[in-house]
Every structure is written in structure tokens, then in C-alpha cells.
mmCIF file of C-alpha atoms in Angstrom:
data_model
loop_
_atom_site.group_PDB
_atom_site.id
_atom_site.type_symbol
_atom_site.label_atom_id
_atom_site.label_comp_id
_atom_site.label_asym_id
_atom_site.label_seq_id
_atom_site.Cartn_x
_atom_site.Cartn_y
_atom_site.Cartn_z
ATOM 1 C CA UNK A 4 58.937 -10.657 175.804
ATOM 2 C CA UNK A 5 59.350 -14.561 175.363
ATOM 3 C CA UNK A 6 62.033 -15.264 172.662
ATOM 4 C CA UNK A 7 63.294 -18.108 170.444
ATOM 5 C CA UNK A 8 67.121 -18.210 171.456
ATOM 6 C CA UNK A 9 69.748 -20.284 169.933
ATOM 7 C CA UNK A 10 72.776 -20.904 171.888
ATOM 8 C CA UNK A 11 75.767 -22.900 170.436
ATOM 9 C CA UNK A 12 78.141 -24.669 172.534
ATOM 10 C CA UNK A 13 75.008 -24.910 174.545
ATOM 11 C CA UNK A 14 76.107 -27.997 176.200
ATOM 12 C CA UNK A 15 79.306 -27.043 177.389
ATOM 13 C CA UNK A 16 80.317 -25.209 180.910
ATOM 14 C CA UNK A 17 79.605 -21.564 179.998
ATOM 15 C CA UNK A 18 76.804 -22.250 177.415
ATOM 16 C CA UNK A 19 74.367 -24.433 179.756
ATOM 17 C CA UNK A 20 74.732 -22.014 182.609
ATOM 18 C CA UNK A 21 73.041 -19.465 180.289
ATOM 19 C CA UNK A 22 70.805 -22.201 178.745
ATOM 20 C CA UNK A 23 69.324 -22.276 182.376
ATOM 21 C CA UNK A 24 69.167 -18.927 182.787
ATOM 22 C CA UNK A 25 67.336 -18.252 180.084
ATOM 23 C CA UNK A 26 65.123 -21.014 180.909
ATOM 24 C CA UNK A 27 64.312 -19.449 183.572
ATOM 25 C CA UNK A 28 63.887 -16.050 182.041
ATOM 26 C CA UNK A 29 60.777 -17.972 180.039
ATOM 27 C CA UNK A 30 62.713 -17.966 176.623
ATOM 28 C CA UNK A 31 62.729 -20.797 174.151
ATOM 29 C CA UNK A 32 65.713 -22.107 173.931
ATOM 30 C CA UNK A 33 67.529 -24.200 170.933
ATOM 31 C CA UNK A 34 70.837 -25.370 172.540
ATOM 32 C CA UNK A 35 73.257 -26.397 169.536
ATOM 33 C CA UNK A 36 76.805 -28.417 170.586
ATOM 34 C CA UNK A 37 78.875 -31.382 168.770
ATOM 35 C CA UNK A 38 79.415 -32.909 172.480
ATOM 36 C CA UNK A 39 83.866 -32.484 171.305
ATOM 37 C CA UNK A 40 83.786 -30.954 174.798
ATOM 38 C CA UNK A 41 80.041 -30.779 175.969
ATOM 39 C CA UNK A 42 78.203 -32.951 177.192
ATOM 40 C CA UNK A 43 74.763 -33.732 178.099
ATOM 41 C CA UNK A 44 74.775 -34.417 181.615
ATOM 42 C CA UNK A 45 75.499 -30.871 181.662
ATOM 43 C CA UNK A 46 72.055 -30.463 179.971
ATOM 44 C CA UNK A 47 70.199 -32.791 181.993
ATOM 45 C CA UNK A 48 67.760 -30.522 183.651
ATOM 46 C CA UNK A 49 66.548 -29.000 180.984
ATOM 47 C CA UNK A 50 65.934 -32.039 179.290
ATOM 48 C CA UNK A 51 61.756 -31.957 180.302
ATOM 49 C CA UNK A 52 61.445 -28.316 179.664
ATOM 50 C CA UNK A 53 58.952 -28.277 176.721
ATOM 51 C CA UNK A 54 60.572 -24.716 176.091
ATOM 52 C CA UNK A 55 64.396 -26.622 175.978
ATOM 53 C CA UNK A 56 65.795 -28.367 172.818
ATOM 54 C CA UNK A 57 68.905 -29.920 172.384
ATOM 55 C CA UNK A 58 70.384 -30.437 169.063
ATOM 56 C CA UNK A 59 73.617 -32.094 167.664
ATOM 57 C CA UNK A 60 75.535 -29.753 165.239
ATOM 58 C CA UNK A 61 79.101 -29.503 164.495
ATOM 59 C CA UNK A 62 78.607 -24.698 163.127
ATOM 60 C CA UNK A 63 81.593 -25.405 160.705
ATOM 61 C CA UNK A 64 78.661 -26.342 158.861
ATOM 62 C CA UNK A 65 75.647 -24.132 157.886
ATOM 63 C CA UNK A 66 72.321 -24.219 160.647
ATOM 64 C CA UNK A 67 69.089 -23.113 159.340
ATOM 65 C CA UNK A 68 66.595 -22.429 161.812
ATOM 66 C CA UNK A 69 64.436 -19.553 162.862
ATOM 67 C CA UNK A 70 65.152 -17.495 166.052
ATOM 68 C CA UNK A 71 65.401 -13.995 167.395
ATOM 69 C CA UNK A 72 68.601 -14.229 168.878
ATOM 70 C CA UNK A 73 72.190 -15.996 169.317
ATOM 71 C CA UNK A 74 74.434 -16.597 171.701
ATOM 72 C CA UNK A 75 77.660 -17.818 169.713
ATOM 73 C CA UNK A 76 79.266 -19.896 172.661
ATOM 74 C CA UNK A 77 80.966 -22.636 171.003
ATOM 75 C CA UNK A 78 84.673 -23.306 170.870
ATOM 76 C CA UNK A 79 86.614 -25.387 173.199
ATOM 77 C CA UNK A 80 88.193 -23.199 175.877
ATOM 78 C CA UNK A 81 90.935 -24.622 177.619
ATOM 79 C CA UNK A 82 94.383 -25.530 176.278
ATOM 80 C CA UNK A 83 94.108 -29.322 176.197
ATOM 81 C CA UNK A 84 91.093 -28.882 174.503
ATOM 82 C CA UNK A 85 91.706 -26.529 171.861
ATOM 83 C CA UNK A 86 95.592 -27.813 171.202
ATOM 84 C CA UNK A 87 94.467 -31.394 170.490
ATOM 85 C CA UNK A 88 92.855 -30.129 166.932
ATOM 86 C CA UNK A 89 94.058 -26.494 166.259
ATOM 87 C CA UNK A 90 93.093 -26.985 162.532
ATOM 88 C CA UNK A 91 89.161 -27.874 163.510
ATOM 89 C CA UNK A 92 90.038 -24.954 166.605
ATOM 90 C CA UNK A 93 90.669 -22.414 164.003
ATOM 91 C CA UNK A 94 87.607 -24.130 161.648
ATOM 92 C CA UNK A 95 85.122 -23.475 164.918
ATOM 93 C CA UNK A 96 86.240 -19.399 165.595
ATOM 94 C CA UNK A 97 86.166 -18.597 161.698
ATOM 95 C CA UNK A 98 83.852 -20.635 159.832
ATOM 96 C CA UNK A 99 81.694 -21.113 162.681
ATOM 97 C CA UNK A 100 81.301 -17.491 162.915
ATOM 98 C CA UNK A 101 80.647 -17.225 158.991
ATOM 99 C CA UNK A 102 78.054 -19.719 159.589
ATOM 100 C CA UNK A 103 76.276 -18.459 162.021
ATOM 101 C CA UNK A 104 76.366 -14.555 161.092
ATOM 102 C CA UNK A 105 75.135 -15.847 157.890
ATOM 103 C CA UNK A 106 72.122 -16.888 159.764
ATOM 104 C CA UNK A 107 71.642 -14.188 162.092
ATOM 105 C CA UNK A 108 72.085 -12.079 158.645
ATOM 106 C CA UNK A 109 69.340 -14.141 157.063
ATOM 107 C CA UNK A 110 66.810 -13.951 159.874
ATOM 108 C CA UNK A 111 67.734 -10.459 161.439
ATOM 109 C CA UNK A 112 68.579 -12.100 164.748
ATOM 110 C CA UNK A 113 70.921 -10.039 167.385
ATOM 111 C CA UNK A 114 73.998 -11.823 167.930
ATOM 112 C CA UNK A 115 76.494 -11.925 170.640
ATOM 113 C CA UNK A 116 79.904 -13.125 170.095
ATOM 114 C CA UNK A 117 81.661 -14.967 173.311
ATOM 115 C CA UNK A 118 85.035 -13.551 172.760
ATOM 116 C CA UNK A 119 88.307 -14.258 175.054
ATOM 117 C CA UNK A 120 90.572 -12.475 177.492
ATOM 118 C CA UNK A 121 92.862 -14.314 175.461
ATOM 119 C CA UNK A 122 93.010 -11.724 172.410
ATOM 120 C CA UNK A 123 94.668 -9.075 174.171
ATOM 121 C CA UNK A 124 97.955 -12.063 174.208
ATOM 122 C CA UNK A 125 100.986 -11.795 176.896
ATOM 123 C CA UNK A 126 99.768 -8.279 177.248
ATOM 124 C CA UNK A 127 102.415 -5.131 177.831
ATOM 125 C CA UNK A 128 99.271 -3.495 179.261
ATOM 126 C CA UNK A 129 98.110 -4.661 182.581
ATOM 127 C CA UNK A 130 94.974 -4.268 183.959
ATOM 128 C CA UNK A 131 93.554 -4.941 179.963
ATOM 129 C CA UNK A 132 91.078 -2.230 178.618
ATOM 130 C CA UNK A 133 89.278 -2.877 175.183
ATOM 131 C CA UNK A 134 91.408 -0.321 173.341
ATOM 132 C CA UNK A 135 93.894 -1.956 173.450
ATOM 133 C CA UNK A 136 94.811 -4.409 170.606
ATOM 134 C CA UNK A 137 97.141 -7.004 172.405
ATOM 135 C CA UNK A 138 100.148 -8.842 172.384
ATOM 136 C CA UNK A 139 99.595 -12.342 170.258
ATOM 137 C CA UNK A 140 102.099 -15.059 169.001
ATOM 138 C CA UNK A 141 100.230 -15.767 165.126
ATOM 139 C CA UNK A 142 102.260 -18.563 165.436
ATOM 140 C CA UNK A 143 102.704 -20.338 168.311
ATOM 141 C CA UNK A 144 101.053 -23.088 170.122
ATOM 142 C CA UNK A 145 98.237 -20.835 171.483
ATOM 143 C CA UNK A 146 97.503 -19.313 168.442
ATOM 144 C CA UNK A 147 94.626 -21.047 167.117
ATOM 145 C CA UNK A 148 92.488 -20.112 169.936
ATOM 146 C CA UNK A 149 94.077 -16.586 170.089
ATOM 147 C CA UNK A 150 94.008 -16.146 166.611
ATOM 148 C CA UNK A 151 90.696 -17.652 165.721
ATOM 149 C CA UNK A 152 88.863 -15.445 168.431
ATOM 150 C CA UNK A 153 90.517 -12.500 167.107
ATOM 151 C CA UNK A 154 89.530 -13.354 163.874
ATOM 152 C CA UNK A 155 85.810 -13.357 164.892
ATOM 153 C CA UNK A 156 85.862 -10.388 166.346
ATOM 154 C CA UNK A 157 86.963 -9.047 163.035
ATOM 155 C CA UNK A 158 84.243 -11.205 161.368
ATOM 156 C CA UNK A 159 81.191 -9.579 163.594
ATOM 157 C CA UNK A 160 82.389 -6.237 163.022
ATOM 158 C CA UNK A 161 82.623 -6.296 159.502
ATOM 159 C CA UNK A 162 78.874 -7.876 159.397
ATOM 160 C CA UNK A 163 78.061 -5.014 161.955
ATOM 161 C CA UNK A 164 79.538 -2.168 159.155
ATOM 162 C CA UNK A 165 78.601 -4.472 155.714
ATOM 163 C CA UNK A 166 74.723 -5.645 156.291
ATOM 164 C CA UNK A 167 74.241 -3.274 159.589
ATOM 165 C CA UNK A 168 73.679 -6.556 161.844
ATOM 166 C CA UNK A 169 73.012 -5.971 165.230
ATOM 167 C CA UNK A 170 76.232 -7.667 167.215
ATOM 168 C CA UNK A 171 77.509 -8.067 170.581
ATOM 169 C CA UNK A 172 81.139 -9.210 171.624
ATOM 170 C CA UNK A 173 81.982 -10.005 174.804
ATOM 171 C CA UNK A 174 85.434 -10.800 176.250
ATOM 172 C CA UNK A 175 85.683 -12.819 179.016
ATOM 173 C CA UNK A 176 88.000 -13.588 181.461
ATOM 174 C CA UNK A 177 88.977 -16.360 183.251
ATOM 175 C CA UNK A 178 85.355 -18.091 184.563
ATOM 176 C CA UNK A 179 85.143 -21.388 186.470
ATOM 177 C CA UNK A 180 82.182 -23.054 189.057
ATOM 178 C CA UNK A 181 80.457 -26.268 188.748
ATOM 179 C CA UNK A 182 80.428 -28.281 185.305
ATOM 180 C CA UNK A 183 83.878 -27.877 184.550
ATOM 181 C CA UNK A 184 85.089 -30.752 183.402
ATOM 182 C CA UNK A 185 87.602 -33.353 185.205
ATOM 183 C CA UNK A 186 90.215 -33.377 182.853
ATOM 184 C CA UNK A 187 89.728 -29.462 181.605
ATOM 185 C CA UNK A 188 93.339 -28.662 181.899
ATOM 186 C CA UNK A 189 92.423 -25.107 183.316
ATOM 187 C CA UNK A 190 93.866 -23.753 186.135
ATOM 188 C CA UNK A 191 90.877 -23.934 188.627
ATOM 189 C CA UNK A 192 89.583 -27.484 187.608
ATOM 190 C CA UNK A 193 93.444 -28.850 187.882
ATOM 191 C CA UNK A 194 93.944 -27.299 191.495
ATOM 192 C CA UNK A 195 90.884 -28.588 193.457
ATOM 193 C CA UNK A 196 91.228 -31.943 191.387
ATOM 194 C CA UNK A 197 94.429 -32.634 192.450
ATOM 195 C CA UNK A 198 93.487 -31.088 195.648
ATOM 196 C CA UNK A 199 90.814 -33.478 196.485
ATOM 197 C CA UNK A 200 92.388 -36.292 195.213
ATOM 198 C CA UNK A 201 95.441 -35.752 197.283
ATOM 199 C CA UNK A 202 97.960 -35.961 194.388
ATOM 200 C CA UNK A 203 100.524 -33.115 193.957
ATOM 201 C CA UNK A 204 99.159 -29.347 193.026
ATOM 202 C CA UNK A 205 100.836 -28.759 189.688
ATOM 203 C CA UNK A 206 102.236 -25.162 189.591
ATOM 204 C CA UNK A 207 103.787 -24.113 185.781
ATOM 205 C CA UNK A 208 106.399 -21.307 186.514
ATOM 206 C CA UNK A 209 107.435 -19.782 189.391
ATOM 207 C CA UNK A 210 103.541 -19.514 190.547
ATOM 208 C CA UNK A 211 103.916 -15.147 190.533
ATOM 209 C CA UNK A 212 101.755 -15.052 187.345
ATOM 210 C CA UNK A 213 98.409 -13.480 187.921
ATOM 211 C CA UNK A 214 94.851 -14.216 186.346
ATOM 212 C CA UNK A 215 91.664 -12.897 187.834
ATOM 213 C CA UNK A 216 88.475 -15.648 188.453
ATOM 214 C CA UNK A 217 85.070 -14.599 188.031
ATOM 215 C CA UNK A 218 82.683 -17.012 189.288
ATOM 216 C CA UNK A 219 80.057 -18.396 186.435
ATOM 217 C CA UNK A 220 77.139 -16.810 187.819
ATOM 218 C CA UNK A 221 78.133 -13.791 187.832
ATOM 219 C CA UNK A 222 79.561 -14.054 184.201
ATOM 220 C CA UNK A 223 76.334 -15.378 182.548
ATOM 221 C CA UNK A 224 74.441 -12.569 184.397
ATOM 222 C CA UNK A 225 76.989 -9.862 182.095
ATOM 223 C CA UNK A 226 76.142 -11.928 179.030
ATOM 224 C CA UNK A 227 72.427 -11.327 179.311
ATOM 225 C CA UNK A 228 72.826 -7.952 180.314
ATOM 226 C CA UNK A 229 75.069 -6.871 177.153
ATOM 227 C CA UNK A 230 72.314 -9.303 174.900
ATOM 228 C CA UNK A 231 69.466 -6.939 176.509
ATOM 229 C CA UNK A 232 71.533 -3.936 175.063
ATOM 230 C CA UNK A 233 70.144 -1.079 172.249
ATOM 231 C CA UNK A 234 71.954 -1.922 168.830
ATOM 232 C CA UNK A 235 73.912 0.565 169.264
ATOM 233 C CA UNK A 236 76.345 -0.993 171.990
ATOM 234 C CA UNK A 237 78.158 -3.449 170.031
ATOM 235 C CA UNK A 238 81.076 -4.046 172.496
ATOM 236 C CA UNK A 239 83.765 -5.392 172.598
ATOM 237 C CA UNK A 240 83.130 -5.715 176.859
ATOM 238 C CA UNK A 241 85.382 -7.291 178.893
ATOM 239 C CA UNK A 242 83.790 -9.510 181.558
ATOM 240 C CA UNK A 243 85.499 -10.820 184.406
ATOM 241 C CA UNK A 244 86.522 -9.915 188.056
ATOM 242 C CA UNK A 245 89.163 -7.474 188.160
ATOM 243 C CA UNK A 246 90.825 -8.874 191.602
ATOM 244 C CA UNK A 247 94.071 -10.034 190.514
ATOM 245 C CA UNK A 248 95.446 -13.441 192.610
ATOM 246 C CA UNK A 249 98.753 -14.889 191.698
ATOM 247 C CA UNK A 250 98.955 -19.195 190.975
ATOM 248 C CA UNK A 251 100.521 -19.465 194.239
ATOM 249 C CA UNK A 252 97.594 -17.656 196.090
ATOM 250 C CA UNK A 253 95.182 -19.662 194.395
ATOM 251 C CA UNK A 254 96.840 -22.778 195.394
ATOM 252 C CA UNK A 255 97.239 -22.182 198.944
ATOM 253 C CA UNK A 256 93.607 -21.272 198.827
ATOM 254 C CA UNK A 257 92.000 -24.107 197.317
ATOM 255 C CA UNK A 258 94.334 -26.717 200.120
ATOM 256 C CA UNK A 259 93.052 -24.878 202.537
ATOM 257 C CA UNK A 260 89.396 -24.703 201.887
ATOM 258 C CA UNK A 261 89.800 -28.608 200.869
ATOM 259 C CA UNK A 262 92.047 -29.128 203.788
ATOM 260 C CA UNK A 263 94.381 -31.350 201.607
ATOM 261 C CA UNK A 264 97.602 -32.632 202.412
ATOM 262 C CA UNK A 265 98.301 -32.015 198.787
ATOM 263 C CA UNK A 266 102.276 -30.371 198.189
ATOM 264 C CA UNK A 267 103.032 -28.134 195.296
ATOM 265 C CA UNK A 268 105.309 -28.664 192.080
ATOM 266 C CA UNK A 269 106.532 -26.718 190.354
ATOM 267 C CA UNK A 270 106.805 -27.193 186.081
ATOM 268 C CA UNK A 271 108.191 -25.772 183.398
ATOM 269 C CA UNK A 272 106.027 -22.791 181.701
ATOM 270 C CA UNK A 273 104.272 -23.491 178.486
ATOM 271 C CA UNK A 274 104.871 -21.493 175.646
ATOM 272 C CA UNK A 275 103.015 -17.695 175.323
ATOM 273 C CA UNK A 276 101.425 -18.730 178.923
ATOM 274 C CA UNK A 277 100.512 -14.926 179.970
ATOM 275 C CA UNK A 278 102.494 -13.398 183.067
ATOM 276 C CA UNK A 279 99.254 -11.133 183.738
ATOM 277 C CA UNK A 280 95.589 -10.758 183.468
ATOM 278 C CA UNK A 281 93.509 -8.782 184.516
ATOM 279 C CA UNK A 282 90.382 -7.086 183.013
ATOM 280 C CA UNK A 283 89.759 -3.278 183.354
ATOM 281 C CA UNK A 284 85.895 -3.395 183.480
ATOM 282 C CA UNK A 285 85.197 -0.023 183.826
ATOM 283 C CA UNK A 286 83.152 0.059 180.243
ATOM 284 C CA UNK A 287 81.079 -3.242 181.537
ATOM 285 C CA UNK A 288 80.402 -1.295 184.910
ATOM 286 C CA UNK A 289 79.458 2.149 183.027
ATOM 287 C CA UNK A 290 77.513 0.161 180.213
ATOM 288 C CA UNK A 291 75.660 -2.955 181.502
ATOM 289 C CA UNK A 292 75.394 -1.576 185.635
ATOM 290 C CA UNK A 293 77.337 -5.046 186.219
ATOM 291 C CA UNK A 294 80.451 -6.082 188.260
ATOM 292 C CA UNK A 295 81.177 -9.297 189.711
ATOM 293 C CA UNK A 296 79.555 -10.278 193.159
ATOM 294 C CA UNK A 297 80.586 -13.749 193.746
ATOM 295 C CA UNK A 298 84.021 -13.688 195.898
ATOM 296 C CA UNK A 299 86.923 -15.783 195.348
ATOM 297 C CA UNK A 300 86.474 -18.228 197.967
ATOM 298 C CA UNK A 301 82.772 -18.384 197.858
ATOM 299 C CA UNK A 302 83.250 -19.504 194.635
ATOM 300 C CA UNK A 303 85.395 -22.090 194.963
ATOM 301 C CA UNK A 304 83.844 -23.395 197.934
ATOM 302 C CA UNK A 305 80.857 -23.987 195.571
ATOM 303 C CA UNK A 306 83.115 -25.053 192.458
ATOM 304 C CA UNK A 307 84.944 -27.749 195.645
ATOM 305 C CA UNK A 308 80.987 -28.848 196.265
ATOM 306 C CA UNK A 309 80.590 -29.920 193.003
ATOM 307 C CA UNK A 310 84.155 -31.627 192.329
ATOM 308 C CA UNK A 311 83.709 -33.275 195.008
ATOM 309 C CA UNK A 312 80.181 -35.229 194.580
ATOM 310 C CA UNK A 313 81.475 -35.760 190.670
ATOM 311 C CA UNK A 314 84.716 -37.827 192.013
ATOM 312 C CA UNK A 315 82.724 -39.741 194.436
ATOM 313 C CA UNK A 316 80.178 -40.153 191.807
ATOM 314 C CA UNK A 317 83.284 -41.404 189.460
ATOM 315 C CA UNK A 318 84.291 -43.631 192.294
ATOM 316 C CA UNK A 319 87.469 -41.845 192.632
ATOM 317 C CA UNK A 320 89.173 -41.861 196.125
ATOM 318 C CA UNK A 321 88.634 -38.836 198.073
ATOM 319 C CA UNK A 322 90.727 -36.776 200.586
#
């Protein structure tokens, strides 16, 4: 059935890989974003689409518009990002959420919170399962990201038991591919970067802490899937791969497939930086039929691709 779909922080890296998808499901699609970190190139493609709009809005203040369903997307992501304003960070996780519940509320849309990895903290439980209720500094330099995610979570539930809204909240995990941004400050994005431009790979700690990288593809695909849920399966899901790689692993990975003369330094790590993560996705797998496909280095061959055209394109030199 073709819907009207609203996606917020439709413009950014996670939110106009599902813009596309849903595209190409046949949906309309209303793609909402204040450009802080989106950005319309990312958009481009869909720019013809008589099914596509694109609309500037900052969800710290109120949308009214009519569709069956939202995809709550919007919040910068990375560190750099999301530390620059923490006050307008915080603003975007609670009173965007208010905002757009109270529209889902008002038109009895379904509603699917993109939630974080980053709730469960500098977790004591390792691989992370969503009973457990994490391991968060309120008041440290990570914290209004950590905090204002966990606070929406809190936010959709209480919708879910005060006006019976139908809700959806997905955790996910570390994600990267194409569209990432240059200067994103994640972990992927700063490797190949640096990589390709033959500078030094910056490694924070002793490079033994672990995440777990689930290609984009694969994630967007477990975002539909828990959308396309009964009511009854609220979530929260975790989404991401649950192979575990260590910084160093990653590192030596992305000079190879780059072959880049690039060395490695070692820094200082920042404050509440987790040692571990890695999602337990046993409830995704049980619920939704969905695991990641996309291996490690077929991803970042791909994510490489991409970095790679956008320097050249930036007239950046090249290794």
C-alpha cells in the first residue's frame, strides 16, 4: 500500500539512505532536515521524484502536516557534531521528540524512533542485549547525545502507555558507507580519510577497544522491517552487526584495502569513549527475520569508492 512518509533528518547519512529506499518502495516521501549536518547533495537524486519532497525544518519546533508514518531520524550523530551545541543536542532528542509524537498523536501515524547503541554507555555488559539499562555518565561530555536519546526512548514509551500510540525504537549500532561526511569525526570516515589522503591514521587509546560496523544497507533494510511491524512490537531492537573488530584491526584494514603508506598514532582517549560494543541481535533476528549481510571489507571497499571520488571531486590530493 503506497504511503505518505515523513522522515526527519531526511537529508543526512542514515535518513536519505531510507529516503531512497522508500522511494523505491513507491511511498511518498516528505524528507524534513535543518541542513546543521545534512545536506542536499545527499538528496540530489530524489530531487525529480514527483513522489520526493524536501523541506527545511529545524523539529525543536512544532511540524504540521499529514502522513501515515514517521521515521524520527534527526539528531547529529557523531561527536564533533553533537559536542559543538550540546544545549540545541539535548533540544533535538527531547523536544524534537515532543514535537513530533505530538504529531504522530494528532494524526494517528506509526512512529519509529532512531535510537543509539550509545544508551547502553561504557557498558559492564558486553555483547549489549535490550534488557539491559546501561552504563551512562549524566554528566559528562557525551552526555547530551547519551542522555537525550535515552530520554526519547522514555518519551515514546510513555506516548505508547498514555494515548496507546503505535511506536517503534530502534537502536543502532555503529553504521557507516557512502555519504558520510568528510569531516564526521567518526571512526570509519576519519580512517579511510586520512588513509587516502596519506596523512597519519589517528588511533585514540591503545587501539584494543572494540565496536562492531554494520554497513548502511543493511541497516536501513532493519529499519523498514521493524516500521512494517504489528503494533504490538514496539522495540527497543538493537540493529547492527554483531562481529566485534578492535580500532587497530580496522586500521590495518582500511591501509590495506587503500594501499596507503599512511602510519598510525596513537592519542589520548576522550572522556566516557566506550572500551566495547557490541550488539546482541538475537531479538532483531527472532523478530524482524534480519541480520546483517554486508561484510566488513565489502563495505568499506564501497564506503573507500565513494571517499575517494568525493576528495578528487574536492580537489584534494590523493594517494
Amino acid at each position: 500500500m503506497r504511503k505518505r512518509i515523513l522522515v526527519t533528518g531526511g537529508a543526512g547519512f542514515l535518513g536519505s539512505h531510507l529516503c531512497a529506499k522508500l522511494i523505491d518502495a513507491k511511498h511518498d516521501v516528505l524528507c524534513v532536515d535543518n541542513f546543521y549536518t545534512g545536506s542536499k547533495d545527499n538528496v540530489r537524486g530524489l530531487l525529480k521524484c514527483s513522489r520526493f519532497e524536501l523541506m527545511r525544518h529545524d523539529i525543536t519546533f512544532p511540524l504540521y502536516v499529514e502522513v501515515d508514518e514517521i521515521y524520527n531520524m534527526a539528531c547529529p550523530a557523531s561527536p564533533i557534531h553533537y559536542q559543538y551545541d550540546p544545549v540545541q543536542t539535548t533540544k533535538t532528542s527531547v523536544h524534537g521528540s515532543i514535537n513530533i509524537l505530538g504529531l504522530a498523536k494528532r494524526v494517528r501515524a506509526k512512529i519509529l524512533q532512531a535510537s543509539t547503541s550509545e544508551v547502553y554507555g561504557d557498558p559492564e555488559v558486553h555483547p549489549q542485549d535490550e534488557t539491559y539499562w546501561g552504563r551512562v555518565n549524566p554528566i559528562g561530555p557525551r552526555s547530551c547525545y547519551d542522555e537525550g536519546k535515552r530520554c526519547a526512548e522514555t518519551l515514546f514509551f510513555d506516548y505508547r502507555r498514555q494515548h496507546s500510540l503505535s511506536i517503534k525504537v530502534a537502536r543502532i549500532f555503529n553504521t557507516y558507507g557512502p555519504r558520510m561526511q568528510l569531516n564526521d569525526g567518526r571512526v570509519v570516515s576519519n580512517f579511510i580519510v586520512q588513509a587516502l589522503t596519506g596523512r597519519p591514521i589517528t588511533i585514540y587509546g591503545d587501539g584494543k577497544q572494540t565496536r562492531s560496523f554494520c554497513y548502511v544497507d543493511d541497516l536501513v533494510d532493519g529499519l523498514v522491517r521493524l516500521m512494517d511491524t504489528s503494533d504490538e512490537i514496539t522495540g527497543p531492537i538493537n540493529l547492527g552487526n554483531p562481529f566485534e573488530f578492535t580500532m587497530m584491526e580496522l586500521a590495518e584494514t582500511i591501509i590495506e584495502l587503500t594501499a596507503s603508506r599512511s602510519s598510525i598514532e596513537f592519542k589520548a582517549l576522550p572522556a566516557d569513549d566506550p572500551k566495547q560494543r557490541k550488539p546482541d541481535i538475537s531479538r532483531a533476528r527472532d523478530t524482524l527475520a534480519w541480520h546483517p549481510s554486508i561484510e566488513l571489507r565489502d563495505g568499506l571497499s564501497r564506503t573507500i569508492e565513494y571517499f575517494d571520488t568525493l576528495l578528487c571531486t574536492e580537489g584534494l590530493s590523493v594517494t
